Amino acid sequence: MLKRLTTLASLLGVAVASTAALAYPDKPISVVVPFAAGGPTDVVARSLAQAMGGPLKGTLVIDNVNGAGGTIGAGKVARAPGDGYTLLFHHIGMSTAPTLYRKLDFKPLDDFIPIGAVVDVPMTLVTKPQMTQTNLKELLAYIRANKDKINLANAGIGSASHLCGLLFQNALKTELTTVPFSGTGPAMTALLGGNVDVMCDQTTNTTGQIKAGKVKAFAVTSKGKLANFPDLPPLATELPGFEVGVWHILYAPKNTPADVVNKLQGALQAAIKDPAFIAKMKDLGAEIMPVERQTSAGAKALLSAEISKWAPIIQAAKAYAD
Ligand code: ASP
């Protein structure tokens, strides 16, 4: 029926959406999250998927494809068909991976169509509950004096926690032992159990644990203080210029038809306006992206600017992976 309608319309010279887009979505959409389930990227992706389902009249299912700091999941989506049924929800790691990895099997700016940017999430510097220091100054002094004993958890090279840890070690002029996990969900479990000492992680994973007093929080990575944590100083108060914000973008593989991208974008923009989504993000300390970033052009401009921003910083840190 759709085919006949389209043929008729084209005979009449009427512009119509592709048959694929008219029917889209007619099966569940897989959203690849390149980190472990239960972590901060996963939490935001699941909330977004739920909020997009209504406006899209479809189901979005999260697929956690972990490993190598998010590059395995991103590579999988880069090679997926551009039919709107495999998407990627990724963060700042899309902009650091091209400099960090000598060999990367995808090109962030060429292999994807950004649907739109969703949220910007600050990080917190948290430690295992057993740490006895009571403020940031004391913690930094302790880390400087005990660098051989400190384990710094992260979600692998290319993750936000890795980037934050890299900047942290550079600022302290100290090299720590890093312990990579498949995401900061499992890294948080290790921190709660006292098996690792320190971690930078998004507020979307740390808020609950900090508020419950299960981990110790010492600082935020935003320029100023956060409304949700008025007692936590910005790291920049001790380490001048320190600032990391973890932005998140939803992508489709390149070659996805424009009308499918438009449908996804409409659903993303509607989801971001959903009061339940807004309330959840606010609770977790995530900031909704401005409207101009909720578009392909706006999100691509953000990605491109961040690739240029982080490249010289990573090169100066000589932090490469193969
Ligand atoms: N917070 C993680 C990161 O460091 C990723 C995650 O598990 O969501 O990139």
Coordinates of C-alpha atoms and ligand atoms in Angstrom, one line a residue:
M1 CA 0.0 0.0 0.0
L2 CA 2.8 2.4 1.0
K3 CA 4.7 1.6 -2.1
R4 CA 1.6 2.2 -4.3
L5 CA 1.0 5.6 -2.6
T6 CA 4.6 6.6 -3.1
T7 CA 4.6 5.6 -6.8
L8 CA 1.3 7.5 -7.3
A9 CA 2.7 10.5 -5.6
S10 CA 5.9 10.5 -7.6
L11 CA 3.8 10.1 -10.8
L12 CA 1.9 13.2 -9.7
G13 CA 5.2 15.0 -8.9
V14 CA 4.3 15.3 -5.2
A15 CA 7.2 15.2 -2.8
V16 CA 6.7 12.6 -0.2
A17 CA 8.7 11.0 2.6
S18 CA 10.5 7.8 1.7
T19 CA 8.5 4.6 2.3
A20 CA 11.0 3.7 4.9
A21 CA 10.3 6.9 6.8
L22 CA 6.5 6.6 6.4
A23 CA 6.6 3.2 8.1
Y24 CA 9.4 4.0 10.5
P25 CA 9.6 2.7 13.1
D26 CA 8.0 -0.7 12.5
K27 CA 10.2 -2.6 14.8
P28 CA 12.3 -1.9 18.0
I29 CA 15.2 0.5 17.6
S30 CA 18.5 -0.5 19.2
V31 CA 20.3 2.2 21.1
V32 CA 23.9 1.3 21.7
V33 CA 25.4 2.6 24.9
P34 CA 29.1 2.0 24.8
F35 CA 29.5 1.5 28.6
A36 CA 28.2 -1.0 31.2
A37 CA 24.5 -1.1 32.3
G38 CA 23.7 0.8 35.4
G39 CA 26.4 3.5 34.8
P40 CA 25.8 7.2 34.2
T41 CA 25.6 7.1 30.4
D42 CA 23.3 4.1 30.6
V43 CA 21.0 5.9 33.1
V44 CA 20.6 9.0 30.8
A45 CA 20.2 6.8 27.7
R46 CA 17.4 4.7 29.3
S47 CA 15.5 7.9 30.5
L48 CA 15.8 9.4 27.0
A49 CA 14.8 6.1 25.3
Q50 CA 11.7 6.0 27.4
A51 CA 10.8 9.6 26.8
M52 CA 11.3 9.3 23.0
G53 CA 9.2 6.1 22.7
G54 CA 5.8 8.0 22.9
P55 CA 6.6 10.8 20.4
L56 CA 8.2 8.3 18.0
K57 CA 5.4 5.7 18.4
G58 CA 8.0 3.0 18.8
T59 CA 10.2 1.2 21.3
L60 CA 13.9 2.0 21.9
V61 CA 15.9 -0.8 23.5
I62 CA 19.3 -0.2 25.1
D63 CA 22.2 -2.4 24.0
N64 CA 25.3 -2.1 26.2
V65 CA 28.3 -2.7 24.1
N66 CA 31.1 -2.1 26.5
G67 CA 34.9 -1.9 26.2
A68 CA 37.9 0.2 25.2
G69 CA 36.5 3.4 26.7
G70 CA 33.4 3.4 24.5
T71 CA 35.2 2.8 21.2
I72 CA 33.9 -0.7 20.6
G73 CA 30.2 0.4 20.8
A74 CA 30.8 3.4 18.7
G75 CA 32.6 1.3 16.1
K76 CA 29.7 -1.1 16.0
V77 CA 27.2 1.6 15.2
A78 CA 29.6 3.2 12.6
R79 CA 29.3 -0.1 10.6
A80 CA 25.6 -0.6 11.2
P81 CA 23.1 0.0 8.3
G82 CA 21.8 3.5 8.2
D83 CA 18.2 2.5 8.5
G84 CA 17.3 4.1 11.8
Y85 CA 17.2 0.8 13.7
T86 CA 20.7 1.1 15.3
L87 CA 21.6 4.3 17.1
L88 CA 24.4 5.3 19.4
F89 CA 24.2 7.3 22.6
H90 CA 27.6 8.5 23.5
H91 CA 29.4 11.3 25.4
I92 CA 32.5 13.5 25.3
G93 CA 34.5 10.3 24.5
M94 CA 33.6 10.8 20.8
S95 CA 35.7 13.9 20.8
T96 CA 38.7 12.5 22.7
A97 CA 39.0 9.1 21.0
P98 CA 40.4 10.3 17.7
T99 CA 43.4 11.8 19.5
L100 CA 43.8 9.1 22.1
Y101 CA 43.7 6.1 19.8
R102 CA 46.4 5.7 17.2
K103 CA 44.1 3.2 15.4
L104 CA 40.4 3.9 15.5
D105 CA 37.9 2.0 13.3
F106 CA 35.5 4.9 12.9
K107 CA 35.6 8.6 12.2
P108 CA 33.3 10.6 14.6
L109 CA 32.6 13.4 12.2
D110 CA 32.2 11.3 9.0
D111 CA 30.6 8.0 10.0
F112 CA 27.6 9.4 12.0
I113 CA 24.8 11.8 11.7
P114 CA 24.2 13.5 15.1
I115 CA 20.5 13.6 15.9
G116 CA 20.9 16.1 18.6
A117 CA 22.8 16.8 21.9
V118 CA 20.8 16.0 25.0
V119 CA 22.4 16.9 28.3
D120 CA 25.6 18.2 29.8
V121 CA 26.7 16.5 33.0
P122 CA 29.3 17.7 35.5
M123 CA 31.6 15.2 37.2
T124 CA 32.4 14.8 40.9
L125 CA 35.7 13.7 42.5
V126 CA 34.7 10.8 44.8
T127 CA 36.6 8.4 47.0
K128 CA 36.0 5.2 48.8
P129 CA 34.2 5.7 52.1
Q130 CA 37.3 4.8 54.2
M131 CA 39.2 7.8 53.1
T132 CA 39.8 9.9 56.2
Q133 CA 40.5 13.3 54.6
T134 CA 37.8 15.9 55.1
N135 CA 38.3 18.4 52.4
L136 CA 39.8 18.8 48.9
K137 CA 43.1 20.4 50.0
E138 CA 43.7 17.5 52.4
L139 CA 42.8 14.9 49.8
L140 CA 45.2 16.4 47.2
A141 CA 48.0 16.6 49.8
Y142 CA 47.4 12.9 50.7
I143 CA 47.3 11.8 47.0
R144 CA 50.6 13.7 46.3
A145 CA 52.3 12.1 49.3
N146 CA 51.0 8.6 48.7
K147 CA 50.9 8.3 44.9
D148 CA 52.2 4.8 44.9
K149 CA 49.3 3.6 47.0
I150 CA 46.4 5.3 45.1
N151 CA 44.3 3.5 42.6
L152 CA 42.3 5.7 40.3
A153 CA 39.3 3.9 38.6
N154 CA 38.1 4.8 35.2
A155 CA 36.0 3.4 32.3
G156 CA 38.9 2.8 30.0
I157 CA 40.9 5.0 27.6
G158 CA 38.6 7.3 25.9
S159 CA 36.0 7.5 28.7
A160 CA 35.1 10.7 30.5
S161 CA 36.5 9.3 33.8
H162 CA 39.8 8.6 31.9
L163 CA 39.9 12.2 30.6
C164 CA 39.2 13.7 34.0
G165 CA 41.8 11.4 35.6
L166 CA 44.3 12.4 33.0
L167 CA 43.8 16.1 33.6
F168 CA 43.9 15.4 37.4
Q169 CA 47.2 13.6 37.2
N170 CA 48.7 16.3 35.0
A171 CA 47.5 19.1 37.3
L172 CA 49.0 17.2 40.3
K173 CA 52.2 16.3 38.3
T174 CA 51.7 12.8 39.6
E175 CA 51.2 9.5 38.0
L176 CA 48.7 7.1 39.7
T177 CA 47.9 3.5 39.1
T178 CA 44.7 3.5 37.0
V179 CA 42.2 0.6 37.0
P180 CA 39.9 0.4 34.0
F181 CA 36.4 -1.0 34.2
S182 CA 33.7 -1.5 31.5
G183 CA 31.9 1.5 32.8
T184 CA 31.8 3.6 35.9
G185 CA 28.7 1.5 37.1
P186 CA 31.0 -1.4 38.0
A187 CA 33.8 1.1 39.0
M188 CA 31.4 2.5 41.5
T189 CA 30.8 -0.9 43.0
A190 CA 34.5 -1.3 43.4
L191 CA 34.7 2.1 45.1
L192 CA 31.9 1.3 47.4
G193 CA 33.7 -1.9 48.4
G194 CA 36.9 0.0 49.0
N195 CA 38.7 -1.9 46.2
V196 CA 39.7 1.3 44.4
D197 CA 40.4 4.7 46.0
V198 CA 39.4 7.6 43.8
M199 CA 37.3 8.2 40.7
C200 CA 35.9 11.1 38.7
D201 CA 32.4 10.3 37.6
Q202 CA 29.3 12.0 36.3
T203 CA 26.7 13.2 38.8
T204 CA 24.2 11.0 37.0
N205 CA 26.0 8.1 38.8
T206 CA 27.4 9.7 41.9
T207 CA 24.4 11.8 43.2
G208 CA 22.6 8.9 44.9
Q209 CA 25.7 7.5 46.5
I210 CA 27.0 10.9 47.7
K211 CA 23.6 11.8 49.2
A212 CA 23.3 8.4 50.9
G213 CA 26.8 8.9 52.4
K214 CA 28.1 5.8 50.7
V215 CA 31.1 7.5 49.0
K216 CA 33.0 10.6 50.0
A217 CA 32.8 13.5 47.6
F218 CA 35.5 16.2 47.5
A219 CA 34.9 18.4 44.5
V220 CA 33.0 19.1 41.3
T221 CA 34.5 19.5 37.8
S222 CA 32.2 22.4 36.8
K223 CA 33.6 25.9 36.7
G224 CA 31.3 27.0 39.5
K225 CA 29.5 25.3 42.4
L226 CA 26.6 23.0 41.6
A227 CA 23.1 23.7 42.9
N228 CA 22.7 20.0 44.0
F229 CA 26.0 20.1 45.9
P230 CA 26.5 23.6 47.3
D231 CA 29.1 22.4 49.8
L232 CA 31.5 20.9 47.2
P233 CA 34.2 23.2 45.8
P234 CA 35.1 23.2 42.1
L235 CA 38.4 21.3 41.5
A236 CA 39.6 24.6 39.9
T237 CA 39.8 26.2 43.3
E238 CA 42.9 24.0 43.9
L239 CA 43.8 23.1 40.4
P240 CA 43.4 26.3 38.3
G241 CA 41.6 26.0 35.0
F242 CA 40.3 22.4 35.7
E243 CA 36.9 22.0 34.0
V244 CA 35.2 19.0 32.4
G245 CA 31.6 18.8 31.4
V246 CA 30.3 15.5 29.9
W247 CA 28.0 16.3 27.0
H248 CA 25.9 13.5 25.4
I249 CA 24.7 13.2 21.8
L250 CA 22.4 10.7 20.1
Y251 CA 23.8 9.5 16.7
A252 CA 22.6 7.6 13.7
P253 CA 25.0 5.9 11.3
K254 CA 25.8 7.9 8.1
N255 CA 23.5 7.2 5.2
T256 CA 20.4 7.2 7.4
P257 CA 17.7 8.8 5.3
A258 CA 17.0 12.5 6.1
D259 CA 13.3 11.8 6.9
V260 CA 14.2 9.1 9.4
V261 CA 16.7 11.5 11.0
N262 CA 14.0 14.2 11.1
K263 CA 11.6 11.8 12.8
L264 CA 14.2 10.9 15.4
Q265 CA 15.1 14.5 15.9
G266 CA 11.4 15.5 16.5
A267 CA 11.1 12.7 19.1
L268 CA 14.4 13.7 20.8
Q269 CA 13.3 17.3 21.0
A270 CA 9.9 16.3 22.4
A271 CA 11.6 14.0 24.9
I272 CA 13.8 16.8 26.2
K273 CA 10.7 18.8 26.9
D274 CA 9.0 16.0 28.8
P275 CA 8.5 17.2 32.4
A276 CA 9.4 13.7 33.8
F277 CA 12.6 13.6 31.8
I278 CA 13.5 17.2 32.9
A279 CA 12.8 16.4 36.5
K280 CA 14.9 13.2 36.5
M281 CA 17.8 15.0 34.8
K282 CA 17.6 17.9 37.3
D283 CA 17.7 15.4 40.2
L284 CA 20.8 13.8 38.8
G285 CA 22.5 17.2 38.2
A286 CA 22.4 17.0 34.4
E287 CA 21.7 20.2 32.5
I288 CA 19.5 20.1 29.4
M289 CA 21.2 21.2 26.2
P290 CA 20.1 24.5 24.7
V291 CA 17.6 24.1 21.8
E292 CA 20.2 25.0 19.1
R293 CA 22.3 22.0 20.2
Q294 CA 19.2 19.6 19.9
T295 CA 19.8 19.6 16.1
S296 CA 22.2 17.8 13.8
A297 CA 24.0 21.0 12.9
G298 CA 24.2 22.2 16.5
A299 CA 25.4 18.8 17.8
K300 CA 27.9 18.4 15.0
A301 CA 29.3 21.9 15.8
L302 CA 29.7 20.9 19.4
L303 CA 31.5 17.6 18.5
S304 CA 33.8 19.3 16.1
A305 CA 34.7 22.1 18.6
E306 CA 35.4 19.5 21.3
I307 CA 37.6 17.4 19.0
S308 CA 39.7 20.6 18.4
K309 CA 39.6 21.6 22.1
W310 CA 40.9 18.2 23.5
A311 CA 43.4 17.3 20.8
P312 CA 46.2 19.6 21.9
I313 CA 45.6 18.8 25.6
I314 CA 45.8 15.1 25.0
Q315 CA 48.8 15.5 22.8
A316 CA 50.6 17.5 25.5
A317 CA 49.7 14.7 28.0
K318 CA 51.2 12.1 25.5
A319 CA 48.3 9.8 26.4
Y320 CA 47.9 7.5 23.5
A321 CA 46.5 4.0 23.1
D322 CA 46.8 1.5 20.2
Ligands
ASP1 N1 31.1 7.6 33.3 C1 31.7 6.7 32.4 C2 32.9 7.4 31.7 O1 33.8 7.6 32.5 C3 31.0 5.9 31.4 C4 29.8 5.2 31.9 O2 29.9 4.1 32.5 O3 28.7 5.6 31.7 O4 33.0 7.7 30.6

